[in-house]
Each structure stands twice: as C-alpha cells, then as structure tokens.
Coordinates of C-alpha atoms and ligand atoms in Angstrom, one line a residue:
X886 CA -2.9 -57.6 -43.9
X887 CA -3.3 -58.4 -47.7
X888 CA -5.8 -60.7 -48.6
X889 CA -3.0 -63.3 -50.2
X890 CA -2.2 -63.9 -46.3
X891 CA -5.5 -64.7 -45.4
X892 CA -7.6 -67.8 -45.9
X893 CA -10.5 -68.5 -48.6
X894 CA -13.3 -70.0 -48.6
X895 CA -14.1 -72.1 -52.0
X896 CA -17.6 -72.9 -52.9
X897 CA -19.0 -75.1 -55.6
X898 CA -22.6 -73.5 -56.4
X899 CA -25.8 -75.1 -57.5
X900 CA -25.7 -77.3 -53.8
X901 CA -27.9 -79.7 -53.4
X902 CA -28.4 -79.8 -49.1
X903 CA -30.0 -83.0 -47.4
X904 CA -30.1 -84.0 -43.4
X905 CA -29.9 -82.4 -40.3
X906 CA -27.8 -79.7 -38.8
X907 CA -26.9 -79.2 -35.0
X908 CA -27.2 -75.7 -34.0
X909 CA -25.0 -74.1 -31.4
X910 CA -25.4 -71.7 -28.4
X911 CA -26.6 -68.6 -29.4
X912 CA -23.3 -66.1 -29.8
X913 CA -25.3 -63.0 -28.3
X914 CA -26.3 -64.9 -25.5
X915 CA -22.8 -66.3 -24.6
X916 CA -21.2 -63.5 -24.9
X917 CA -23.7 -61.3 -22.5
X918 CA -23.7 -64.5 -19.8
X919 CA -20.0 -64.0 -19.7
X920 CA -20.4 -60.4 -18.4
X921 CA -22.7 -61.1 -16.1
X922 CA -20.8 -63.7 -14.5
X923 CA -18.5 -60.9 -12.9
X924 CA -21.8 -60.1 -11.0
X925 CA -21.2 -63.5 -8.8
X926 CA -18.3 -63.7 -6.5
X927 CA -18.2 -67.3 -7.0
X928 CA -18.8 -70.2 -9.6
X929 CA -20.6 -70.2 -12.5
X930 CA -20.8 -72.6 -15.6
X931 CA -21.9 -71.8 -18.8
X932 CA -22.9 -74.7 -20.9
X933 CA -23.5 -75.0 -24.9
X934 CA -21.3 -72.0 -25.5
X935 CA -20.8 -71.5 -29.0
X936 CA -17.1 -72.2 -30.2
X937 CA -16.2 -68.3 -31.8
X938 CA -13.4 -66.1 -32.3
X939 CA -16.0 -63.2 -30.0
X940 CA -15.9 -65.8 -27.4
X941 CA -12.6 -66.2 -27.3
X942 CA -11.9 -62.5 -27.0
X943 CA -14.1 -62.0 -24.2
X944 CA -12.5 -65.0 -22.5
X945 CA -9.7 -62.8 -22.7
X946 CA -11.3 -59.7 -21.5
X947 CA -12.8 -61.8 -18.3
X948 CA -9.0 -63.4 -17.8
X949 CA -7.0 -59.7 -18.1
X950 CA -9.9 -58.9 -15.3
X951 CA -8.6 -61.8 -13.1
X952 CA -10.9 -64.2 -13.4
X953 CA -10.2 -67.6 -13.6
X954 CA -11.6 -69.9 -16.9
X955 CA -11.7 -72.8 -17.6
X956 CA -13.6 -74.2 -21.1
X957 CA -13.9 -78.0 -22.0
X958 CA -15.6 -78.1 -25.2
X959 CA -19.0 -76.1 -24.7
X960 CA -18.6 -75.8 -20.8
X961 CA -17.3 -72.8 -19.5
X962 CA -16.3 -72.9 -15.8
X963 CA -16.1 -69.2 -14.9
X964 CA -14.7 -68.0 -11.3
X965 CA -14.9 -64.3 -10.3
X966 CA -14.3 -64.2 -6.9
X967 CA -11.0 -61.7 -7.5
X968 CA -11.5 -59.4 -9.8
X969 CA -9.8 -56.2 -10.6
X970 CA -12.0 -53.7 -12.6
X971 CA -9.5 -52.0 -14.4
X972 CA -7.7 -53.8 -16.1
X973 CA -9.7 -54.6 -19.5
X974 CA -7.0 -54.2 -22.2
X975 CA -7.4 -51.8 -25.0
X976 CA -6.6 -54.0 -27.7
X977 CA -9.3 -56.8 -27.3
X978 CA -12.0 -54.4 -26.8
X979 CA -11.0 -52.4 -30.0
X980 CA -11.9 -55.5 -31.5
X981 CA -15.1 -57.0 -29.7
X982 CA -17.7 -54.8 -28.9
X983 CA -19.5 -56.9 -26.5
X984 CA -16.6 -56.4 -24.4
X985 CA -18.2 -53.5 -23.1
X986 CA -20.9 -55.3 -20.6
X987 CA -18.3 -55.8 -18.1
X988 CA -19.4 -52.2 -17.2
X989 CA -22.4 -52.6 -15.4
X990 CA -21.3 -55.3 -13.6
X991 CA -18.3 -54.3 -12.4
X992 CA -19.5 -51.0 -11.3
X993 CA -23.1 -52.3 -9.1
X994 CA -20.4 -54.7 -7.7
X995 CA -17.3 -53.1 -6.8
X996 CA -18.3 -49.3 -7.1
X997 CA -15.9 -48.9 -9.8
X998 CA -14.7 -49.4 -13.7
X999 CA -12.3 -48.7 -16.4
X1000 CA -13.3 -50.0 -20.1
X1001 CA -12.2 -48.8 -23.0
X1002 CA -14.8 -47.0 -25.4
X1003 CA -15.9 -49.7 -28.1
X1004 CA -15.2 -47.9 -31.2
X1005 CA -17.8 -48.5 -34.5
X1006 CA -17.4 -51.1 -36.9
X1007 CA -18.4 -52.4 -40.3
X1008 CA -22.1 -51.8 -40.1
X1009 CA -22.4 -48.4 -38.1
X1010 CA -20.8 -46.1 -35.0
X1011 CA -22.4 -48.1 -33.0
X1012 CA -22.4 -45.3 -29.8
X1013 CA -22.8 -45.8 -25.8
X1014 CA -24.2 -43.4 -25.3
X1015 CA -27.6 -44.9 -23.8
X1016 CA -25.7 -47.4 -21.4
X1017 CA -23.9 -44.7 -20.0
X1018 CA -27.0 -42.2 -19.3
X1019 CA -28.5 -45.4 -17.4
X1020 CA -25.7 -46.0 -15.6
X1021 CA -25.8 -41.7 -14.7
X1022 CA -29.0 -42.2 -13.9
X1023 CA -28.3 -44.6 -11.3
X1024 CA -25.5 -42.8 -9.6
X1025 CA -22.5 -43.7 -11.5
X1026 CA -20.1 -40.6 -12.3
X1027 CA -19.3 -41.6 -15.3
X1028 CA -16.6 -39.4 -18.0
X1029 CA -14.4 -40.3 -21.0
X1030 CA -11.4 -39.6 -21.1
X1031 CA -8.7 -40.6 -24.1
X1032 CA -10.8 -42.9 -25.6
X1033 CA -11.4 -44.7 -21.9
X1034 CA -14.5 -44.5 -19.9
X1035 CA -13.7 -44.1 -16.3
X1036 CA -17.1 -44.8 -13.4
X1037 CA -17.5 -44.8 -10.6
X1038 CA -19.9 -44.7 -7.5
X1039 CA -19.9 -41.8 -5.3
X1040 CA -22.0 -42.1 -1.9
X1041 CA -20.9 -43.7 1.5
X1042 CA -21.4 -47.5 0.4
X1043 CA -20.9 -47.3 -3.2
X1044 CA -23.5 -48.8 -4.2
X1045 CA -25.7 -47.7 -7.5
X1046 CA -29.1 -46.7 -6.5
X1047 CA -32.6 -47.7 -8.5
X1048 CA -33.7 -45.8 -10.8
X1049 CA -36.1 -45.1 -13.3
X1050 CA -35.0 -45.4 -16.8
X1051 CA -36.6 -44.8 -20.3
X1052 CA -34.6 -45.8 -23.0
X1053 CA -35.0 -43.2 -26.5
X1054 CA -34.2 -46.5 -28.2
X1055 CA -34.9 -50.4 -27.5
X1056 CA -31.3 -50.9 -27.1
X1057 CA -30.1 -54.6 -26.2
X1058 CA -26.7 -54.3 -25.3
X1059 CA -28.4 -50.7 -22.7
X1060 CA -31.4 -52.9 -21.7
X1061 CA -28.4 -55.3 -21.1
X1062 CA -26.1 -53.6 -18.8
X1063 CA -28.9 -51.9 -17.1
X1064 CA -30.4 -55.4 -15.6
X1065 CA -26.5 -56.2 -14.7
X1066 CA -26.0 -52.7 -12.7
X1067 CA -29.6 -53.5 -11.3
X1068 CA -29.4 -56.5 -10.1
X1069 CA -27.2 -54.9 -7.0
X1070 CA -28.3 -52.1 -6.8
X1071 CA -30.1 -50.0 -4.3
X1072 CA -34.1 -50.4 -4.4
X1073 CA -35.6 -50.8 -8.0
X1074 CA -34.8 -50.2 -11.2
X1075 CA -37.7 -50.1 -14.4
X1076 CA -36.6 -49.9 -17.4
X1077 CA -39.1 -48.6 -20.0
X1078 CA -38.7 -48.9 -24.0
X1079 CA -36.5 -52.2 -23.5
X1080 CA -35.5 -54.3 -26.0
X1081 CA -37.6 -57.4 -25.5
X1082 CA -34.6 -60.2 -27.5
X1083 CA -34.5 -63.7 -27.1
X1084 CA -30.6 -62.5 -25.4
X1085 CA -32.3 -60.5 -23.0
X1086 CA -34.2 -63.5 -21.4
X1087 CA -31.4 -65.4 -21.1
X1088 CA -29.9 -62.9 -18.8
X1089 CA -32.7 -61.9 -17.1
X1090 CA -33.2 -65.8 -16.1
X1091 CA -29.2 -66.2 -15.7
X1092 CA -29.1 -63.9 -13.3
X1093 CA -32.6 -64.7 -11.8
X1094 CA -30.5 -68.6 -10.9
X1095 CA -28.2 -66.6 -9.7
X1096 CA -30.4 -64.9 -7.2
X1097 CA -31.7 -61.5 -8.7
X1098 CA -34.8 -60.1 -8.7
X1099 CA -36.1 -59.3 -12.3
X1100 CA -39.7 -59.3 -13.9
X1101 CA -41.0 -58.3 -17.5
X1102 CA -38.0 -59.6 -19.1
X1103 CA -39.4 -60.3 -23.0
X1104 CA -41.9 -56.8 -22.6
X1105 CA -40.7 -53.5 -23.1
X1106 CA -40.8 -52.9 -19.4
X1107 CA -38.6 -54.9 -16.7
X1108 CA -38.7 -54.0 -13.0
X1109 CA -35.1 -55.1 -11.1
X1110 CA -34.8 -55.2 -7.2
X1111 CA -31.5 -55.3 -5.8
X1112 CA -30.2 -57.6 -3.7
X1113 CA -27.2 -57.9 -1.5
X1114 CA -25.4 -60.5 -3.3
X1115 CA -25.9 -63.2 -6.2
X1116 CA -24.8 -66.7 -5.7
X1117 CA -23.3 -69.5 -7.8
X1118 CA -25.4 -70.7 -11.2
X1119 CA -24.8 -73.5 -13.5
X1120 CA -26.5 -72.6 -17.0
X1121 CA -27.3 -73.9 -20.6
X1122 CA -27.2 -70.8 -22.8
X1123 CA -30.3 -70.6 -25.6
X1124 CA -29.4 -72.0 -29.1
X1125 CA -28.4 -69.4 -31.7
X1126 CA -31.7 -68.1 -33.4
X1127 CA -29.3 -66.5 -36.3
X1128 CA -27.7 -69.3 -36.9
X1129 CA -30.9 -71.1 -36.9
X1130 CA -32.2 -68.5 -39.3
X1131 CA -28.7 -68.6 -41.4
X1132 CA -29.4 -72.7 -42.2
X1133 CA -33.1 -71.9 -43.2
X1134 CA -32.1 -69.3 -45.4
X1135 CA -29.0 -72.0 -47.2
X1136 CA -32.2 -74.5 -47.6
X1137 CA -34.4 -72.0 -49.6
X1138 CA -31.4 -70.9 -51.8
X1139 CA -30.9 -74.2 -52.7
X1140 CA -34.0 -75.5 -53.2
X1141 CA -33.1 -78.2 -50.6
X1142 CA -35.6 -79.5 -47.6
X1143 CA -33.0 -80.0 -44.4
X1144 CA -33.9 -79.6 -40.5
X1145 CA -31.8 -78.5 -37.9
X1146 CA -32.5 -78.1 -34.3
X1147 CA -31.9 -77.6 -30.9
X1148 CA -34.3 -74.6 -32.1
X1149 CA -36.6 -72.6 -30.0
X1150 CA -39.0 -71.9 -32.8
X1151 CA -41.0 -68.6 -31.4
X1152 CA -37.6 -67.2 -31.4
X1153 CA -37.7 -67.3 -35.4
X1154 CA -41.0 -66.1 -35.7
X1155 CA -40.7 -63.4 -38.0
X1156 CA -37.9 -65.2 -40.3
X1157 CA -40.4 -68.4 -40.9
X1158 CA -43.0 -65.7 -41.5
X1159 CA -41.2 -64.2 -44.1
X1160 CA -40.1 -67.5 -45.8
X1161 CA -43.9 -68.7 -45.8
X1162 CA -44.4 -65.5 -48.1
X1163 CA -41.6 -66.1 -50.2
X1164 CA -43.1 -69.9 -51.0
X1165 CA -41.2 -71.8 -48.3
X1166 CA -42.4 -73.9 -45.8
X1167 CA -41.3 -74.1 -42.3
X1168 CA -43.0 -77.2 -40.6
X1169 CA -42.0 -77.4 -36.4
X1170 CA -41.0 -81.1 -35.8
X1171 CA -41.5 -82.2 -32.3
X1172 CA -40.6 -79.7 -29.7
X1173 CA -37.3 -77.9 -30.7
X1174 CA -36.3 -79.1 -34.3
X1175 CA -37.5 -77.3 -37.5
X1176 CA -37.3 -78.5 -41.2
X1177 CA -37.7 -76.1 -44.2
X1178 CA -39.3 -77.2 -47.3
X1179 CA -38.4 -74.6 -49.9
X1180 CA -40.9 -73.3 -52.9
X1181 CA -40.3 -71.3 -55.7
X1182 CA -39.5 -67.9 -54.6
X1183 CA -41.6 -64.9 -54.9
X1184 CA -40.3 -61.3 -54.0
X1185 CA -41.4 -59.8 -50.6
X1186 CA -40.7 -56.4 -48.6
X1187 CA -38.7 -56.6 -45.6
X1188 CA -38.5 -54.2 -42.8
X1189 CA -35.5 -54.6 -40.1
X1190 CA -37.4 -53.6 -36.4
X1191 CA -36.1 -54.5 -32.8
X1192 CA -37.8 -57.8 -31.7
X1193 CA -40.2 -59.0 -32.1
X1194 CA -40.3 -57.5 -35.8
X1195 CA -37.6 -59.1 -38.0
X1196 CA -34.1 -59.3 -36.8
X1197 CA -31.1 -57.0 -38.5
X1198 CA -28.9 -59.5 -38.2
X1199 CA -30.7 -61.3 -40.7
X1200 CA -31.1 -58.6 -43.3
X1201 CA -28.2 -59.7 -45.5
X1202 CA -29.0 -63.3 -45.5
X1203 CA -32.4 -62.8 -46.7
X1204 CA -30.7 -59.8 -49.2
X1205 CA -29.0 -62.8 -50.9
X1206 CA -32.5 -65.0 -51.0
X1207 CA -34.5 -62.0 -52.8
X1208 CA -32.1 -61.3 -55.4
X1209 CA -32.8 -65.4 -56.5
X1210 CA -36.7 -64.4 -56.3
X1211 CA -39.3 -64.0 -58.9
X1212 CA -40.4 -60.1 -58.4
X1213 CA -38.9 -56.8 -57.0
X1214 CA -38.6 -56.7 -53.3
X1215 CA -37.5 -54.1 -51.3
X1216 CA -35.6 -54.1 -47.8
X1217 CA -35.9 -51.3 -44.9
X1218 CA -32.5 -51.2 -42.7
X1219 CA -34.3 -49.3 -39.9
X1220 CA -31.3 -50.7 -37.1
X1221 CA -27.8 -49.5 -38.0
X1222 CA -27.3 -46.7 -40.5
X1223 CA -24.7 -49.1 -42.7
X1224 CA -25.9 -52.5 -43.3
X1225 CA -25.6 -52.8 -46.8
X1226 CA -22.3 -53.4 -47.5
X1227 CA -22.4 -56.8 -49.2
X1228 CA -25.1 -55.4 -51.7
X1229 CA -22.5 -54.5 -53.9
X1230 CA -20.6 -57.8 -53.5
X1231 CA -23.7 -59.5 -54.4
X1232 CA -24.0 -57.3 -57.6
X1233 CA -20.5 -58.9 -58.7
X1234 CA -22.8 -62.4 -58.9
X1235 CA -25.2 -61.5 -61.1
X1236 CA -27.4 -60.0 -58.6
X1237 CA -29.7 -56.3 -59.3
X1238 CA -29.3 -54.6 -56.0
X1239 CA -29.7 -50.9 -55.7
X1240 CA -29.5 -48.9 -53.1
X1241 CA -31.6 -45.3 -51.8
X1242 CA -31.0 -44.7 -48.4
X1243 CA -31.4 -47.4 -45.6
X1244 CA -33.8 -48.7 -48.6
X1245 CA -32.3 -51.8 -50.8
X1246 CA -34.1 -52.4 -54.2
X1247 CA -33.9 -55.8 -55.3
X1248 CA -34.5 -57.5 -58.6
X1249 CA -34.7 -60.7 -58.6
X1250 CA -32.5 -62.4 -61.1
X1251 CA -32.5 -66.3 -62.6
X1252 CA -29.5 -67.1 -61.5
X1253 CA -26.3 -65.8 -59.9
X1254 CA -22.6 -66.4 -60.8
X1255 CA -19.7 -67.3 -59.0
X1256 CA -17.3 -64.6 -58.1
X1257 CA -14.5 -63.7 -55.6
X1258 CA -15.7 -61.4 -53.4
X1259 CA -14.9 -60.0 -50.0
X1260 CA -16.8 -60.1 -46.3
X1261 CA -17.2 -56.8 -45.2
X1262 CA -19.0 -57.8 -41.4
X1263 CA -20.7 -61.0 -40.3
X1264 CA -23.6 -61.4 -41.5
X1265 CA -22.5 -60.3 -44.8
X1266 CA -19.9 -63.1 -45.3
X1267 CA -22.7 -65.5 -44.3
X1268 CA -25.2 -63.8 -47.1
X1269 CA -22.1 -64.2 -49.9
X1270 CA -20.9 -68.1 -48.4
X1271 CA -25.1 -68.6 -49.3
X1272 CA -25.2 -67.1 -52.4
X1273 CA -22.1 -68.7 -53.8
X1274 CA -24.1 -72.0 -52.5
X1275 CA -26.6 -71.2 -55.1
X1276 CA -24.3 -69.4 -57.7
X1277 CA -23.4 -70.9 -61.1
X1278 CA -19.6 -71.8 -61.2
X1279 CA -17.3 -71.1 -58.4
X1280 CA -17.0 -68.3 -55.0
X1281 CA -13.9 -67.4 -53.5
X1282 CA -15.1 -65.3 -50.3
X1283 CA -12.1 -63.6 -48.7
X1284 CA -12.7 -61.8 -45.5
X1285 CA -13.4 -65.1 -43.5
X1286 CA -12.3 -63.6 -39.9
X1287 CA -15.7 -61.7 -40.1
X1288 CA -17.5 -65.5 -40.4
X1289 CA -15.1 -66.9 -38.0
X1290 CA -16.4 -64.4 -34.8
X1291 CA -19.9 -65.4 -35.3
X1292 CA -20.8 -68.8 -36.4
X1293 CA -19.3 -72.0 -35.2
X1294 CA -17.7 -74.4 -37.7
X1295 CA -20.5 -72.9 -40.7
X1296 CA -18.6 -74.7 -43.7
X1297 CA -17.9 -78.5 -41.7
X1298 CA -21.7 -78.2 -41.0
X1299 CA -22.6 -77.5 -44.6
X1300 CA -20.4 -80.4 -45.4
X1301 CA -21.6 -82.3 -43.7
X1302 CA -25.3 -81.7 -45.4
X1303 CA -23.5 -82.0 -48.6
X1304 CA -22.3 -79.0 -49.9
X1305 CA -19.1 -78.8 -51.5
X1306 CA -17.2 -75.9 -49.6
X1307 CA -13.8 -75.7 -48.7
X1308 CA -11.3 -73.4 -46.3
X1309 CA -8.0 -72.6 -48.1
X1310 CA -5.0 -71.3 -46.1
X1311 CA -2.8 -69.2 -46.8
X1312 CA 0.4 -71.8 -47.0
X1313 CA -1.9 -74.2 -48.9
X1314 CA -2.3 -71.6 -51.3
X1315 CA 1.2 -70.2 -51.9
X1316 CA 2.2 -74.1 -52.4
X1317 CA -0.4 -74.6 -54.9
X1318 CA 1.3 -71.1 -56.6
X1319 CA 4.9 -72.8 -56.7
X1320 CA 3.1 -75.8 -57.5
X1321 CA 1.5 -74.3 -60.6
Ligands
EPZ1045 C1 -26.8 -56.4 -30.4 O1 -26.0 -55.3 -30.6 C2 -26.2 -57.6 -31.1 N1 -24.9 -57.8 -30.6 C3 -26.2 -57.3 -32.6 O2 -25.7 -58.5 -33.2 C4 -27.6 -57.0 -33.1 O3 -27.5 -56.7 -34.4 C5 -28.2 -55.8 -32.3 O4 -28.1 -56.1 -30.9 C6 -29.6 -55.5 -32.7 O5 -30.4 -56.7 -32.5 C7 -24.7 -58.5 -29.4 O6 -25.7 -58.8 -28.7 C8 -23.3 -58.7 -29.0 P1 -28.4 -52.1 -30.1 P2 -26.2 -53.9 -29.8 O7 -27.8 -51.5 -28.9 O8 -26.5 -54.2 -28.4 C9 -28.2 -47.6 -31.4 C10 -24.4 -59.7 -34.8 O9 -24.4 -59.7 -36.0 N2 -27.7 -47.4 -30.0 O10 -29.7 -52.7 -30.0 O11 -25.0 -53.0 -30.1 C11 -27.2 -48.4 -32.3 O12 -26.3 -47.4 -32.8 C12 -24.5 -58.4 -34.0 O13 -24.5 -60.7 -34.1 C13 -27.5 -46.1 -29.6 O14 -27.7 -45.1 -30.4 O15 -27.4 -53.3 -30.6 C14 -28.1 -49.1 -33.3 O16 -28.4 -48.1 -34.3 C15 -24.4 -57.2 -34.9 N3 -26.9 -45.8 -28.4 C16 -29.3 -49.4 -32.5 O17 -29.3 -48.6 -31.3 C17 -26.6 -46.8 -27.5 O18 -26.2 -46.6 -26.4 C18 -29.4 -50.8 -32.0 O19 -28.3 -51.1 -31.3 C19 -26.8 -48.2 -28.0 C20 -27.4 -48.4 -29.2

C-alpha cells in the first residue's frame, strides 16, 4: 500500500525526557512461551505478555491450530488440549517468523506437523535450516515441499528419540525448538553450541513448571530428558531487555536522566557496558529498576555477537547514538547479513554513516535534522523515532507497522516522559489535506 494510506509518526526533536517508564514482557519471550504451550495438553497462562502486532499473529497461528485463547490485558489463558497440527495458515506465517516454533512441539507431541517455511525479511534470509537438521537428528522425516515443510515421526510409538546435537551456529530460535521437541522425547537430548539468551531461560524454566527435564539452560550446552507428559503452568514472562535497552538509548540521545524498570539488569549487561564508554551512566536502583544518567558522548566500536556479547537487535539503536557522538566509531554486524538498512535513512538527518561490508563507519556529527524517513524493520524504526527525538526541527517516520510488531505503546510511553510525539492516521491526514 502507498505510504499516504498509512499512518505517521510526528516527532518534535531536541526532547527533553524526565520520570519513569514501565517496561513490558519481553516480545521474544512471549512469543516462544506461546509455542511451547502446544507442548501441554492442558492449561497454561502466560502473564505480562507484551501488547504487539507479533503477538497477535501468533495468537492466530495457535487459534487456526485449535487451541482455545483467551487474553485479558497481559494474561493469556492458553488451552491446547485439541489441537490439529496442520492447519497453520500460510498467510500469518508469511508474515511472523516466530510462527515457526509450533514445529517442535507439535511433532515430539503428536508425531506429526505441517508449517509453512518462514520466508526472509527486512534484515536477512533468515534460513531453517539448523531447526530442521535437529529435528532429523532426532527422528523426524522431515522434507519441503511447495514452500511447506511437512514432518513427521516414523517408528512404532512416534515418538522423537534423544539425540545429540551440535549446532554450526548459536541459533535461538534452533536452540529453541530443540528443547520443545526434547522435552518429550525419547531419552536425552544435548545440545552443544546453544545460544545461551535471556529467551532461552525463559523456556527452559516454562517448560521446567511445566514438568520437563532441562539443565544448562544460559551455557552453551543444555541436557533435556524426556518425559511422558507435561502438565499445566501458570507463568510471568521476563521483561523485554530490548525494550529496556531502546529507553536507555532515548535517555542518552537526549541528554535526559529517566529510569524505567521491571528490569533484570544482567540481562543488559553489554548495552550499559557500552553506554559507560560512551560517557553515560547506568546506576541499578533497588532490585529491578535502572536509571541512566547521560554524559557527553564519545565514539566507541561496537561488535554484534550472540549473548552474552552485545545484542543485534540493538545495533540500530545504538547506530543512531554514535552518529550524535564526539569521534568515529565503527560497528561490526556479525548476526544477519542485512542490518543496515536505516544507515541510509539516518544520512537524510544529518548523520555521516558509511558502509563496507557488515562494517558501518560512523562520524559523529553535532547535530541531526529532522526529516521524513521510512522504517525498513524493527529496530530500525525505533533507531529513526530516537533520532528524530534528538533531531533539530521535525521527523515524519513512515513505516510504523515495523514499530507496531515489536514494542508496546513506544510513543504514549515517551509521552508520557515528555516528549512531544504524535501518531497520525491516515483519515486524520487526508482531512487536514481538504482542510488545507
Ligand atoms: C531471534 O531470531 C530473535 N527473534 C531476533 O529478534 C534476534 O535478532 C535473533 O534471535 C538473534 O538474537 C525471536 O526470538 C522471535 P537466530 P532467530 O536463529 O531465532 C542464522 C527482533 O528484532 N541461522 O539466532 O531467527 C540466521 O540466518 C528479532 O526482535 C541459520 O543460518 O535468530 C542468522 O544469521 C530480529 N540457520 C543467525 O543464525 C538457522 O536454522 C542468528 O539467527 C537459524 C539461524
């Protein structure tokens, strides 16, 4: 669709931010939990789940699979007792990626699965490839057909069998679906060169209420014994360390000293790090709330790494803090091979960004000016709605249903710390036009 049909977001620069700001469930936890409620042939509730478009999606996944739902506010009451594992429809999944852990649990608990193959997106092809040799590796046939990936479990109780796994790559959403297909599996599973995330945790104790038998989740080795069956869990899901991360960032660009929490603060260990060498500080106020005090910036390097080096998905957030900072810093994209989309949008403000490679040259420059420019992914439509907080002037950022999957109500809560940000629709708009 055009971008006249689609909203804006309008942002005053040179924000001045003050107070606190509630943080909400973390999206790549939610969305993970979902999946792995399919594992329990009963109840389960997920509490402080994020309000998001991806959430919203995989509700749909879960309902076209026949479970039931049911979500007041941040609760989600989730009942998989009939389920039917082929049915997850083709046109959600083209558009949430995530949709893809039904997989494992379908498969380690009915024998069988249909999904369709996720396709890339924005930031890279973002391939299967290591899920699937897991799953092969535990005794799923698994082959794709017309953009469909049909497995199933061959053997007289169709049940996947333990395994030994080593992934080339620390892969989250593998490490993922692998402890799902363990957890009802034959014997045990070890997973070597897992991803060791904050998300991964989460499942691993999820599923652990639930009744599984995991160890080493957080190391780059977990050990899964199957059991028979999992039972009813009632959960709070982890709050969003990206978000988290996103707000500490929008207080550094603004020179402004706010605190948010619920935080769990070793979760953002590498993002404070990196602030305390740009001239911020990051002080841990009682047990789960932080509060940045900015500092003039200075340039830095940045290297994207699986956890617990510093997190991709805040690459572009901290792309728009250097180009504001005193120096040249440079920025390694070792994660997904196309992550630098909103370098050029940021060069429309003012910014010196250039780009060899996966390597991002920065510059910093005095100040930035306001511009429309366009979201290309999510994290990228946080980094311009930041940079248009510290611009000169005023940012129109189209492309807001890449914000809208991933972070829950960003411009009422920077409102509500004072910065003046507003969402135009389309309608608004085109009355304004006859209007004018
Ligand atoms: C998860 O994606 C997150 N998404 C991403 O967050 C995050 O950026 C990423 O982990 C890395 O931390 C969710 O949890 C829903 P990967 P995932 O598998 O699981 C390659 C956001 O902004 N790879 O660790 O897809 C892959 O191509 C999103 O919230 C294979 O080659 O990430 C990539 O280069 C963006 N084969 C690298 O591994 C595979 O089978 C890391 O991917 C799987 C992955």
């Amino acid at each position: 669709m055009s971008a006249e049909g689609q909203p804006i977001l309008e942002i005053w620069g040179r924000a001045s931010l003050r107070g606190e700001v509630q943080i909400s469930g973390a999206k790549n936890s939610a969305l993970v939990l979902m999946a792995g409620a399919l594992l329990c042939p009963g109840d389960c509730r997920l509490r402080n789940v994020p309000s998001l478009v991806d959430i919203t999606r995989m509700s749909q996944i879960l309902t076209a699979l026949g479970v039931k739902l049911n979500q007041n506010n941040d609760v989600l009451e989730i009942d998989a007792r009939q389920i039917n594992p082929t049915k997850a429809p083709y046109d959600v999944v083209s558009q949430l990626r995530a949709s893809f852990f039904v997989i494992g649990p379908l498969l380690t608990r009915l024998g069988m699965a249909r999904v369709p193959l996720p396709g890339g997106c924005a930031i890279g092809a973002r391939p299967v490839d290591l899920h699937v040799r897991g799953l092969q590796a535990m005794g799923a046939n698994v082959r794709i057909e017309s953009g469909m990936v049909h497995a199933n479990v061959t053997g007289k109780n169709g049940k996947l069998k333990g395994a030994k796994i080593y992934l080339d790559y620390p892969s989250v959403g593998a490490t993922e679906t692998l402890i799902m297909a363990a957890t009802l599996a034959e014997g045990e599973t070890k997973i070597e060169n897992a991803a060791q995330e904050p998300e991964v945790v989460d499942l691993a104790n999820f599923c652990c209420q639930m009744g599984a038998r995991i160890s080493g989740a957080g190391t780059n080795t977990i050990v899964i014994t199957g059991v028979e069956q999992l039972h009813s869990v009632n959960y709070a899901v982890i709050p969003d360390r990206i978000e988290a991360g996103t707000f500490l960032v929008a207080g550094a660009i603004t020179h402004s000293e706010i605190s948010l929490a619920p935080v769990i603060p070793q979760h953002l260990a590498p993002v404070i790090a990196k602030l305390h060498e740009m001239g911020c500080r990051v002080v841990t106020q009682e047990r789960d709330r932080l509060q940045i005090i900015p500092g003039e910036l200075r340039a830095t390097d940045i290297e994207t790494l699986p956890y617990p080096g510093f997190p991709t998905d805040m690459q572009a957030q901290f792309m728009a803090l250097l180009s504001l900072s005193e120096g040249d810093s440079a920025i390694s994209e070792t994660v997904f091979e196309n992550r630098f989309r909103h370098a050029a949008e940021l060069n429309r403000m003012g910014a010196d960004i250039r780009l060899k490679g996966n390597h991002a040259l920065i510059r910093g420059v005095p100040f930035l000016s306001g511009a429309p420019v366009m979201a290309t992914d999510l994290r990228a439509s946080a980094a311009l709605v930041l940079a248009g907080l510290a611009a000169e002037g005023k940012t129109i950022v189209q492309g807001l249903h890449h914000l809208d999957r991933g972070y829950d109500n960003l411009e009422g809560k920077l409102q509500q710390l004072g910065a003046k940000l507003q969402r135009i629709n389309p309608q608004s708009r085109a009355e304004d036009f006859r209007r004018s």
